[in-house]
XYZ file of C-alpha atoms in Angstrom:
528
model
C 8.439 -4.064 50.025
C 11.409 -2.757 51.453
C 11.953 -4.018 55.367
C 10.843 -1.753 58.083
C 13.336 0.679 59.874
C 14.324 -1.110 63.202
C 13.705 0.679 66.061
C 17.057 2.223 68.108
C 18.374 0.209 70.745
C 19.291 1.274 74.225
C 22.878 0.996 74.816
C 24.217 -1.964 76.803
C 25.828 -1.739 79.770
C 28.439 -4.797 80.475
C 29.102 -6.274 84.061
C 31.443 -3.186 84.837
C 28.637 -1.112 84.702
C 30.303 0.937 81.570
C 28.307 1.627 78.745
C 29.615 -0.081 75.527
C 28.918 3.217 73.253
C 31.129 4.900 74.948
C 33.827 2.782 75.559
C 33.784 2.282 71.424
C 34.393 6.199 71.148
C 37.171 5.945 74.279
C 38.678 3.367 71.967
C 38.791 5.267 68.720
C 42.331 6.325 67.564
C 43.080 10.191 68.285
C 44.316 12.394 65.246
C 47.681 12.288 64.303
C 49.562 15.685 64.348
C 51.863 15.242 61.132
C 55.714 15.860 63.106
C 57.286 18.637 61.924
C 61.273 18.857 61.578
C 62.933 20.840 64.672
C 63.940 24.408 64.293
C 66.934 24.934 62.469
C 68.770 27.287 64.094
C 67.908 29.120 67.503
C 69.306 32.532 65.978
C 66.686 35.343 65.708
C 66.686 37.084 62.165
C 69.129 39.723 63.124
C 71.422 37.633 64.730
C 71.939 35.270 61.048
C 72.436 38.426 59.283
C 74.809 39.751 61.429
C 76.602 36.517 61.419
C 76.448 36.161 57.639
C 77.531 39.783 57.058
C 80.858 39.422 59.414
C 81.453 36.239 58.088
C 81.329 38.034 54.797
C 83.644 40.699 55.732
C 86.358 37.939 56.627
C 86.159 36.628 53.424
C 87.238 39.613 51.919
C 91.024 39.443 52.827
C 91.296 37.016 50.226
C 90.753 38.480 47.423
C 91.902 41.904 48.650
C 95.383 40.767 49.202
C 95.814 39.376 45.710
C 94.209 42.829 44.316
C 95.958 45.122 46.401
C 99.386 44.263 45.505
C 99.382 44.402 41.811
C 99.795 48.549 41.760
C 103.248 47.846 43.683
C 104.569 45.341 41.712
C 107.252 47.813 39.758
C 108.243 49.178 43.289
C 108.551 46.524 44.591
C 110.876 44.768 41.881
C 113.100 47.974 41.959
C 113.409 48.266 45.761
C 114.612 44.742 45.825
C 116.563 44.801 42.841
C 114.592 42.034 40.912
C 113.594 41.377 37.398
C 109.610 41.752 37.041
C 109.275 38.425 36.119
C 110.611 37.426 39.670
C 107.980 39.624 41.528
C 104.963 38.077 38.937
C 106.518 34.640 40.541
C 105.206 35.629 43.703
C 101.233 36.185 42.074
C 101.536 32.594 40.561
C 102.636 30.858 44.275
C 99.475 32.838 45.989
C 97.172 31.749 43.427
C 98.670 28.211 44.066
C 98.198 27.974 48.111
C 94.914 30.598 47.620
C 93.594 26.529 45.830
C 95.587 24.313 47.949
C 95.134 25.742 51.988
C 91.607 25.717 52.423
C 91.212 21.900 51.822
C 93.577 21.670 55.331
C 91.795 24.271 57.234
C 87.914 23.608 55.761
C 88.082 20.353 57.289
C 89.548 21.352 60.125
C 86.506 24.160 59.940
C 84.431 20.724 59.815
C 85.808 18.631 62.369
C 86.974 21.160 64.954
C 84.745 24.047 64.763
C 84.870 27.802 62.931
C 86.297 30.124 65.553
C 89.941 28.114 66.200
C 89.671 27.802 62.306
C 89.073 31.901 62.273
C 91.992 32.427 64.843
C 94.347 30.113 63.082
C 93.896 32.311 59.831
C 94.271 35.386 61.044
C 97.242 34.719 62.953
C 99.199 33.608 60.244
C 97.762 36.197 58.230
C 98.974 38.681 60.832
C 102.267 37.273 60.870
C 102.885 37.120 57.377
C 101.513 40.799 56.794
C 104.183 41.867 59.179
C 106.733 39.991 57.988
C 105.894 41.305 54.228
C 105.979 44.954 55.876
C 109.830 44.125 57.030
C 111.074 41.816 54.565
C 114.821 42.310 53.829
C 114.960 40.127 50.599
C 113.336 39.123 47.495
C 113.490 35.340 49.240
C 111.266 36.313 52.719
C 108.896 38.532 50.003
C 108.553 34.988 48.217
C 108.506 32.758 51.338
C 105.906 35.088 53.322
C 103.509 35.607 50.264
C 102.871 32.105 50.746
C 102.264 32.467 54.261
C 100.380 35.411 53.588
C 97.788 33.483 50.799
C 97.748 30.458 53.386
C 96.625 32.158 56.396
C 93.271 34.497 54.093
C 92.528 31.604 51.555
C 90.457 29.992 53.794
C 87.994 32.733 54.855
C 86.323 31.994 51.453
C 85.177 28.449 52.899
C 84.615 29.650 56.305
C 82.454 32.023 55.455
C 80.193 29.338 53.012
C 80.550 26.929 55.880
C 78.858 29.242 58.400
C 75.937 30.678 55.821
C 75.291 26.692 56.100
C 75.514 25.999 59.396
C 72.882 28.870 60.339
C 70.889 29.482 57.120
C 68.493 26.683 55.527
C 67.791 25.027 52.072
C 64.608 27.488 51.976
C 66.535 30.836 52.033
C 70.312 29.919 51.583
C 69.737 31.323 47.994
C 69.574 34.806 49.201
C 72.207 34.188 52.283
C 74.837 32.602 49.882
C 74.259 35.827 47.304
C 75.934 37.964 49.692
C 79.274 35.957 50.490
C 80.008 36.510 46.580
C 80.734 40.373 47.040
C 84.050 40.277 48.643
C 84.943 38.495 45.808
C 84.092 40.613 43.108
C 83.968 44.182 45.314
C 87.935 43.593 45.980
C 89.451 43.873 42.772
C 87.646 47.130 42.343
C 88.679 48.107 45.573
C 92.342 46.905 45.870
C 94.072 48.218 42.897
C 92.892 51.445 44.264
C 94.018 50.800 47.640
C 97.236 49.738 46.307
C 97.902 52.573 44.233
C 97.321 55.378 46.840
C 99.010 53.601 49.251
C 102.695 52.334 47.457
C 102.428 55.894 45.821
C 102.064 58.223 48.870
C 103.366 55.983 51.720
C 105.502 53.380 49.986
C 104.788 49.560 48.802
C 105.326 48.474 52.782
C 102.684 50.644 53.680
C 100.113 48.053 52.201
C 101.164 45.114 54.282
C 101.178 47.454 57.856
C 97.278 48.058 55.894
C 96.564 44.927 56.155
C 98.046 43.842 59.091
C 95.621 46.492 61.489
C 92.821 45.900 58.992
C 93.236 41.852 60.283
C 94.017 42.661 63.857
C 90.807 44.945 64.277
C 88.556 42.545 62.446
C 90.505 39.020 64.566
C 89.455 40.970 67.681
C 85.580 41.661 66.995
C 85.479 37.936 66.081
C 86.994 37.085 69.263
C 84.750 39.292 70.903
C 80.955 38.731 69.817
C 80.983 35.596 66.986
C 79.526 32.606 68.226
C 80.383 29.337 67.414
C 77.873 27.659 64.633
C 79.574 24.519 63.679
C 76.772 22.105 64.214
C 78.469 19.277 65.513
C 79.118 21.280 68.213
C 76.141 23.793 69.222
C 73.850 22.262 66.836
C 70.772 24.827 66.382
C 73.003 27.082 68.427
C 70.907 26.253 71.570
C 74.113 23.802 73.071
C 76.278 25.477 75.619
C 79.253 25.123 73.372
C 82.998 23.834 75.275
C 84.271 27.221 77.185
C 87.150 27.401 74.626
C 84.296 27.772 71.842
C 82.820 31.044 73.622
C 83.302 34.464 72.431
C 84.296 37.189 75.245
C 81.038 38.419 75.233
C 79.280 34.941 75.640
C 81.748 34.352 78.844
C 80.877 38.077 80.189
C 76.911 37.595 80.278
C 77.462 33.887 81.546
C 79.912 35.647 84.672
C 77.387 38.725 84.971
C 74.793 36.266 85.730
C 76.379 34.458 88.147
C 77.964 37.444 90.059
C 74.489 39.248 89.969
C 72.663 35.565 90.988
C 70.426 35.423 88.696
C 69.098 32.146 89.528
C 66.351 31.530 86.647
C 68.608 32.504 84.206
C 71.182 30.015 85.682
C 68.557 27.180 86.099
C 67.776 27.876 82.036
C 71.429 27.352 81.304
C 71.620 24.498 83.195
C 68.866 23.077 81.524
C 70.554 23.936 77.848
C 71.963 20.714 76.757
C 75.973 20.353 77.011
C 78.078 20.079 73.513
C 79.148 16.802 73.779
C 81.288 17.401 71.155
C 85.097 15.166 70.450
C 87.587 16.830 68.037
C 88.366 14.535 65.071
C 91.234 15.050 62.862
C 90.100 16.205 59.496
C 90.661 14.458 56.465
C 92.143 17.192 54.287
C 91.971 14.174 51.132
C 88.164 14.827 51.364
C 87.913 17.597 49.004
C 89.871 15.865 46.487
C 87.887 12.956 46.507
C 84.419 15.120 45.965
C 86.126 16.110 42.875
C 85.257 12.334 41.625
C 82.103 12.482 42.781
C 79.530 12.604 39.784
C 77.133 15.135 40.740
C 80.333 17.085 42.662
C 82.542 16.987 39.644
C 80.484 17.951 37.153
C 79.056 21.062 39.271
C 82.466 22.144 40.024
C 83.542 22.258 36.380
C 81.103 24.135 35.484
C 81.503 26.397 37.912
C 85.023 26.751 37.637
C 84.656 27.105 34.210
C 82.308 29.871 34.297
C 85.041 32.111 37.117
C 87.942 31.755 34.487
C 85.750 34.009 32.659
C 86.454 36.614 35.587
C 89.479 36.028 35.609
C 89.934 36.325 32.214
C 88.545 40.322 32.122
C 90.012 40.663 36.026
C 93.652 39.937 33.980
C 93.240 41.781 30.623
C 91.307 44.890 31.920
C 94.372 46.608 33.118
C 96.487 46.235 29.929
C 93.742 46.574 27.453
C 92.332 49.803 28.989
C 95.079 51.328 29.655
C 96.436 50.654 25.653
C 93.069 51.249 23.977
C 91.651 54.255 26.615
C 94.993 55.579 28.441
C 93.612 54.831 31.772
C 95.846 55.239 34.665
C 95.928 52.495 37.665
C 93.218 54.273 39.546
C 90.866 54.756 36.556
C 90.988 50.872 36.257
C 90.562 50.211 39.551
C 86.963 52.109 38.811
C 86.456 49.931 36.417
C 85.892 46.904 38.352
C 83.129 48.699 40.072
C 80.232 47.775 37.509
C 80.700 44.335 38.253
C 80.668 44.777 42.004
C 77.682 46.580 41.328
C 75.958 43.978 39.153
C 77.375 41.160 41.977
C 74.910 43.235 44.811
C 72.205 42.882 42.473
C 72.860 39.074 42.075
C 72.143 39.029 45.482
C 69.248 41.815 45.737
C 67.628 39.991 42.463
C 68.515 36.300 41.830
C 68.983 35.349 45.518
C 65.241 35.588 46.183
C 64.604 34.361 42.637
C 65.890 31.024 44.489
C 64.169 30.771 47.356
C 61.114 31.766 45.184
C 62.139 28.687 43.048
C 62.815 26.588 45.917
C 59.308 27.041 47.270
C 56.889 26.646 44.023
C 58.648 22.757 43.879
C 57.727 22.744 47.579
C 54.198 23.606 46.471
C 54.299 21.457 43.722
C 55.308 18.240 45.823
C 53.139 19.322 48.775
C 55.633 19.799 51.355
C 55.573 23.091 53.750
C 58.094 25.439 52.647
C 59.294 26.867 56.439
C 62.401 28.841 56.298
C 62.903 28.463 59.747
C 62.867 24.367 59.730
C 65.527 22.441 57.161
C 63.737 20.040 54.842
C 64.810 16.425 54.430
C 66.372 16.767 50.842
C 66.779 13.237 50.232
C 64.314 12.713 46.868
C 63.544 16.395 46.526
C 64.931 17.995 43.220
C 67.134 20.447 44.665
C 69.145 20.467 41.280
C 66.429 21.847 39.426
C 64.778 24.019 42.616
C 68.226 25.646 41.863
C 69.627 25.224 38.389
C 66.564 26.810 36.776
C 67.599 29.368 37.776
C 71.486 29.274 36.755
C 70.807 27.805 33.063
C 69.262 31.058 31.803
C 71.967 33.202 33.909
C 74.741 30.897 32.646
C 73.011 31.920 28.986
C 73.428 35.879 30.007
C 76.799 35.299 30.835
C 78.162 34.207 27.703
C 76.314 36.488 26.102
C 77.588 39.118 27.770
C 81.401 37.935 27.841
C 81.424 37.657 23.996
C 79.835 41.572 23.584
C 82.059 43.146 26.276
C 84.973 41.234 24.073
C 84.078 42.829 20.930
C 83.317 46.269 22.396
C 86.472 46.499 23.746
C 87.500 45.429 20.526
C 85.988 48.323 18.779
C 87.242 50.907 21.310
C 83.618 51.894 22.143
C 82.903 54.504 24.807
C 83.994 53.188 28.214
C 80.649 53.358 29.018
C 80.029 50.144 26.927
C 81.969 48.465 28.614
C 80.931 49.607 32.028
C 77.030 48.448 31.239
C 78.232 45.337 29.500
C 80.497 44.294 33.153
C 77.680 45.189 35.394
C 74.913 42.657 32.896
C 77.876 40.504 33.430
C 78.208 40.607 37.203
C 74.416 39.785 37.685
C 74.933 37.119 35.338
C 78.545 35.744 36.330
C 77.396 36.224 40.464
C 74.008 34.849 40.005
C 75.095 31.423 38.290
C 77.998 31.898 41.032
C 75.133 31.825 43.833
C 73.101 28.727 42.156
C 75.707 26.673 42.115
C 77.337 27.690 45.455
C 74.058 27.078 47.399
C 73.350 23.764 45.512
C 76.949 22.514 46.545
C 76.126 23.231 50.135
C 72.971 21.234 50.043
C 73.799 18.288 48.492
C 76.835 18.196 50.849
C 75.032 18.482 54.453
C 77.619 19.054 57.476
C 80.448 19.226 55.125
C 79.857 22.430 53.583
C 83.691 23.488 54.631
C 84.722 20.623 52.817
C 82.858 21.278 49.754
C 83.258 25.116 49.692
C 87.527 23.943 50.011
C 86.836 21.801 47.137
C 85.053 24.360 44.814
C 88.168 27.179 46.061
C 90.618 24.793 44.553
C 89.025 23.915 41.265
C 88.001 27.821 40.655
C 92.168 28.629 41.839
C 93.623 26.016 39.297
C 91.412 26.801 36.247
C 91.383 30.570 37.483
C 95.197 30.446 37.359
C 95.213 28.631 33.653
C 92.657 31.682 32.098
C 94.821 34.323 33.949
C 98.039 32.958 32.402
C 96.754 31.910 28.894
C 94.199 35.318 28.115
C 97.197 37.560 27.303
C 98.835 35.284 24.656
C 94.971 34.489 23.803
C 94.587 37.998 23.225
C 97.448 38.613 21.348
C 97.229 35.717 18.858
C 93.482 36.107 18.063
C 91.774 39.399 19.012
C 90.153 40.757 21.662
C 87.047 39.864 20.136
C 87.885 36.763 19.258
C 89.529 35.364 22.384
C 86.617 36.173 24.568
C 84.380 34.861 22.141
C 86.573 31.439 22.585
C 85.922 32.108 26.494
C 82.098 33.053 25.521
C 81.651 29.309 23.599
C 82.987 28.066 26.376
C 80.038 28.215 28.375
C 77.473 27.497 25.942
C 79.478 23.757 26.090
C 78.631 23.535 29.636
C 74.869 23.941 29.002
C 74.190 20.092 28.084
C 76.314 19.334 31.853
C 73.714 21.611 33.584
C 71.084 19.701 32.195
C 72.271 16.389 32.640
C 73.622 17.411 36.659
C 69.170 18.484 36.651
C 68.292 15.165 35.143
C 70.301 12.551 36.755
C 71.157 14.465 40.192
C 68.490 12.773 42.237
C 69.757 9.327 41.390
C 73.388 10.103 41.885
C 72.778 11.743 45.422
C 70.479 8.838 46.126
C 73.102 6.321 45.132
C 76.516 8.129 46.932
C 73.809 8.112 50.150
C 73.122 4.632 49.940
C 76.853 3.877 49.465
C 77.948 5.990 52.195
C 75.392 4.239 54.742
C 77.072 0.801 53.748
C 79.771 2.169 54.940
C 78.575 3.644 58.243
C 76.933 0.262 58.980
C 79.867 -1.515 57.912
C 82.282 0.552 60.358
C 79.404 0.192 63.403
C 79.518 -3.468 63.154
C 83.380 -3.741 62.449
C 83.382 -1.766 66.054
C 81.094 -3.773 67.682
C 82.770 -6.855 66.787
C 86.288 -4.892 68.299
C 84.162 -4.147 71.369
């Protein structure tokens, strides 16, 4: 038989006079929220695409002022009375401090913050724009390019550096798609420029350009772009040092106190202080991610994979003006299919990242909040984002090799034109992957990296750009892009290794670099 149920028992009540029942549900452990990471940047949605778009127009100087002198180069050599081969001298020593400058003023970007990095730019840019305008000699010309490719190099990195600082893991994809443009969207508009400008108002007339193009945009930053640097605002909610303020911070913060608004001054008061110390920057750093495993290989590739614009950027003038009688303005048009294909890059494959990003989210289990930046460490960012460069690194050579041959065959410029803009999604997109993955595995040092990147893509940029034309003229149109072309289909087996092994590199340079940190906190303790 089975035993009887026992009857309930009253509760007991202990010499406190508290019931026992209760105090075992009082003593039952409350629900755990799970903690959720803080908010990663205080700037509404308008305000980070505002940011990202004027930090986008300031990297265009770079590439415009390489573009925008080539149309001038003949005037230029005969109102100096130089050989041609004298004013080409001054291309190769831009392309050389266009690689070598931002690894001084990205750290510097790093360490001491991106609006004295923006002013320092621009005034040297200023100065050396105004200096080209008046230059007496074929020896200032030479002397004040270089100053000229120092003081807009940098915007590149800036302008990486502050998509970072505001933008997370979650929707950097799309973000990062859009500081490509300037980059591709300036040699179609500078040759064009150029040309109307050294024609109708002379070849000084494109330095006096640039020079109020700079001093409008140097103002506006001045004016209304916060500082983002996190080791100084952080989220952007830190009252930042007054020498970090834009003019219109300092105006609402004076308005305020002049009109005594006292809750808005008790909320700034209760906005936690920057306590923020400049460091010098180590301008070696971005050399020495170049030997870092998952850093060098991602760089090659993707410096690799730019000599292929440079490649067509270089040959298109020559070979279209030969083959189709184009004049300088004509080709100047003809860089406009690739712009176009680089906005799609960012319209199409920018949100194919994020997209990406968030189904390995899913897959792991982890919230997906754009808003709140997720702890990378053991999350496969390299293949959240190469996925989706591998089969746009595949388009690209595909494309490369047919616009070759097509130009080869003197096909209707339309060819051409369709190929360039296939080539721009592909070229930009892989561009975007690789840019975005570089700032993430790189975390507060996305100056650094973007410096590092700028002077790989410079030195094998300037290689392709001096090598296509002899290229060209030894095997074929066809052929030498095809060489270019195979190229890339070599890098395929690095992409799949960097997706592979790129967990347990990152995890090992962390480990290695917090050796180091505790290392240097106990060497300073035992100073102390």
């Amino acid at each position: 038989m089975s035993e009887p149920f026992s009857k309930p028992q009253p509760p007991t009540v202990d010499s406190s006079g508290e019931r026992s029942d209760l105090r075992d549900v009082e003593k039952q452990p409350e629900a755990v929220e799970p903690t959720l990471p803080p908010v990663y940047s205080v700037f509404t949605t308008w305000q980070k695409r505002w940011i990202v778009l004027a930090a986008a127009t300031t990297a265009f100087f770079s590439p415009l002022s390489a573009q925008i002198y080539f149309p001038a180069l003949t005037a230029i050599a005969n109102d100096l009375n130089v050989t041609s081969s004298q004013v080409n001298l001054t291309v190769t020593t831009y392309m050389i401090l266009q690689g070598i400058t931002p690894m001084f003023i990205g750290s510097l970007a790093d360490s001491g913050g991106r609006r004295p990095a923006y002013v320092i730019c621009f005034l040297i840019y200023i100065a050396a724009n105004i200096g080209l305008a008046l230059a007496p000699n074929y020896g200032a010309l030479l002397g004040l390019r270089c100053l000229q490719s120092a003081g807009s190099s940098s915007t590149v990195a800036l302008c990486v550096a502050v998509v970072a600082d505001v933008i997370t893991s979650a929707e950097r994809g799309q973000y990062v798609g859009f500081t490509t443009v300037p980059v591709v969207l300036a040699p179609a508009l500078g040759p064009v420029i150029g040309g109307l400008l050294s024609e109708y108002l002379g070849w000084r007339s494109i330095f006096w350009f640039l020079t109020i193009l700079a001093g409008v945009t140097i103002v506006l930053v001045v004016f209304f772009f916060p500082e983002t640097c996190r080791h100084i605002v952080g989220d952007g909610s830190m009252t930042a040092p007054p020498m970090y303020r834009s003019l219109w911070q300092m105006l609402k913060r004076r308005r305020r106190e002049a009109n005594g608004d006292k809750a808005r001054r008790q909320s700034d008061a209760s906005r936690t202080k920057s306590t923020f110390k400049f460091k010098p920057p180590n301008v070696l750093e971005p050399l020495l991610m170049l030997f870092q495993k998952e850093t060098g290989l991602l760089l090659g590739m993707s410096s690799i994979v730019f000599a292929g614009f440079y490649c067509i950027a270089t040959a298109m003038p020559t070979l279209f003006a030969d083959i189709y009688g184009f004049n300088e303005v004509d080709v100047g048009l003809m860089y406009l299919p690739l712009a176009f294909g680089s906005i799609l890059a960012a319209l199409i494959v920018g949100p194919a990242i994020n997209k990406n990003y968030k189904r390995h989210c899913d897959k792991l289990g982890i919230a997906c909040d754009g808003k709140r930046q997720q702890d990378l460490a053991g999350f496969p960012i390299e293949r959240a984002r190469l996925e989706i460069g591998f089969p746009l690194l595949l388009l690209t050579a595909v494309c490369l090799i047919a616009w070759g041959w097509a130009v080869d065959a003197k096909a209707h410029p339309a060819v051409p034109c369709v190929i360039s803009a296939i080539l721009g999604v592909g070229m930009i997109g892989f561009n975007n992957t690789t840019s975005a993955l570089l700032v993430d595995i790189h975390p507060g040092k996305a100056g650094t990296a973007t410096a590092a990147n700028n002077l790989t893509r410079c030195l094998v940029g300037a290689g392709a750009t001096a090598a296509v034309v002899p290229m060209i003229d030894a095997m074929g149109i066809g052929w030498a892009f095809t060489l270019v072309g195979g190229l890339y289909f070599v890098t395929c087996p690095a992409l799949v290794v960097l997706m592979v092994f790129g967990i347990k590199w990152r995890s090992q340079r962390e480990e290695k670099m917090e050796r180091k940190r505790k290392v240097k906190e106990e060497s300073n303790r035992n100073k102390s």
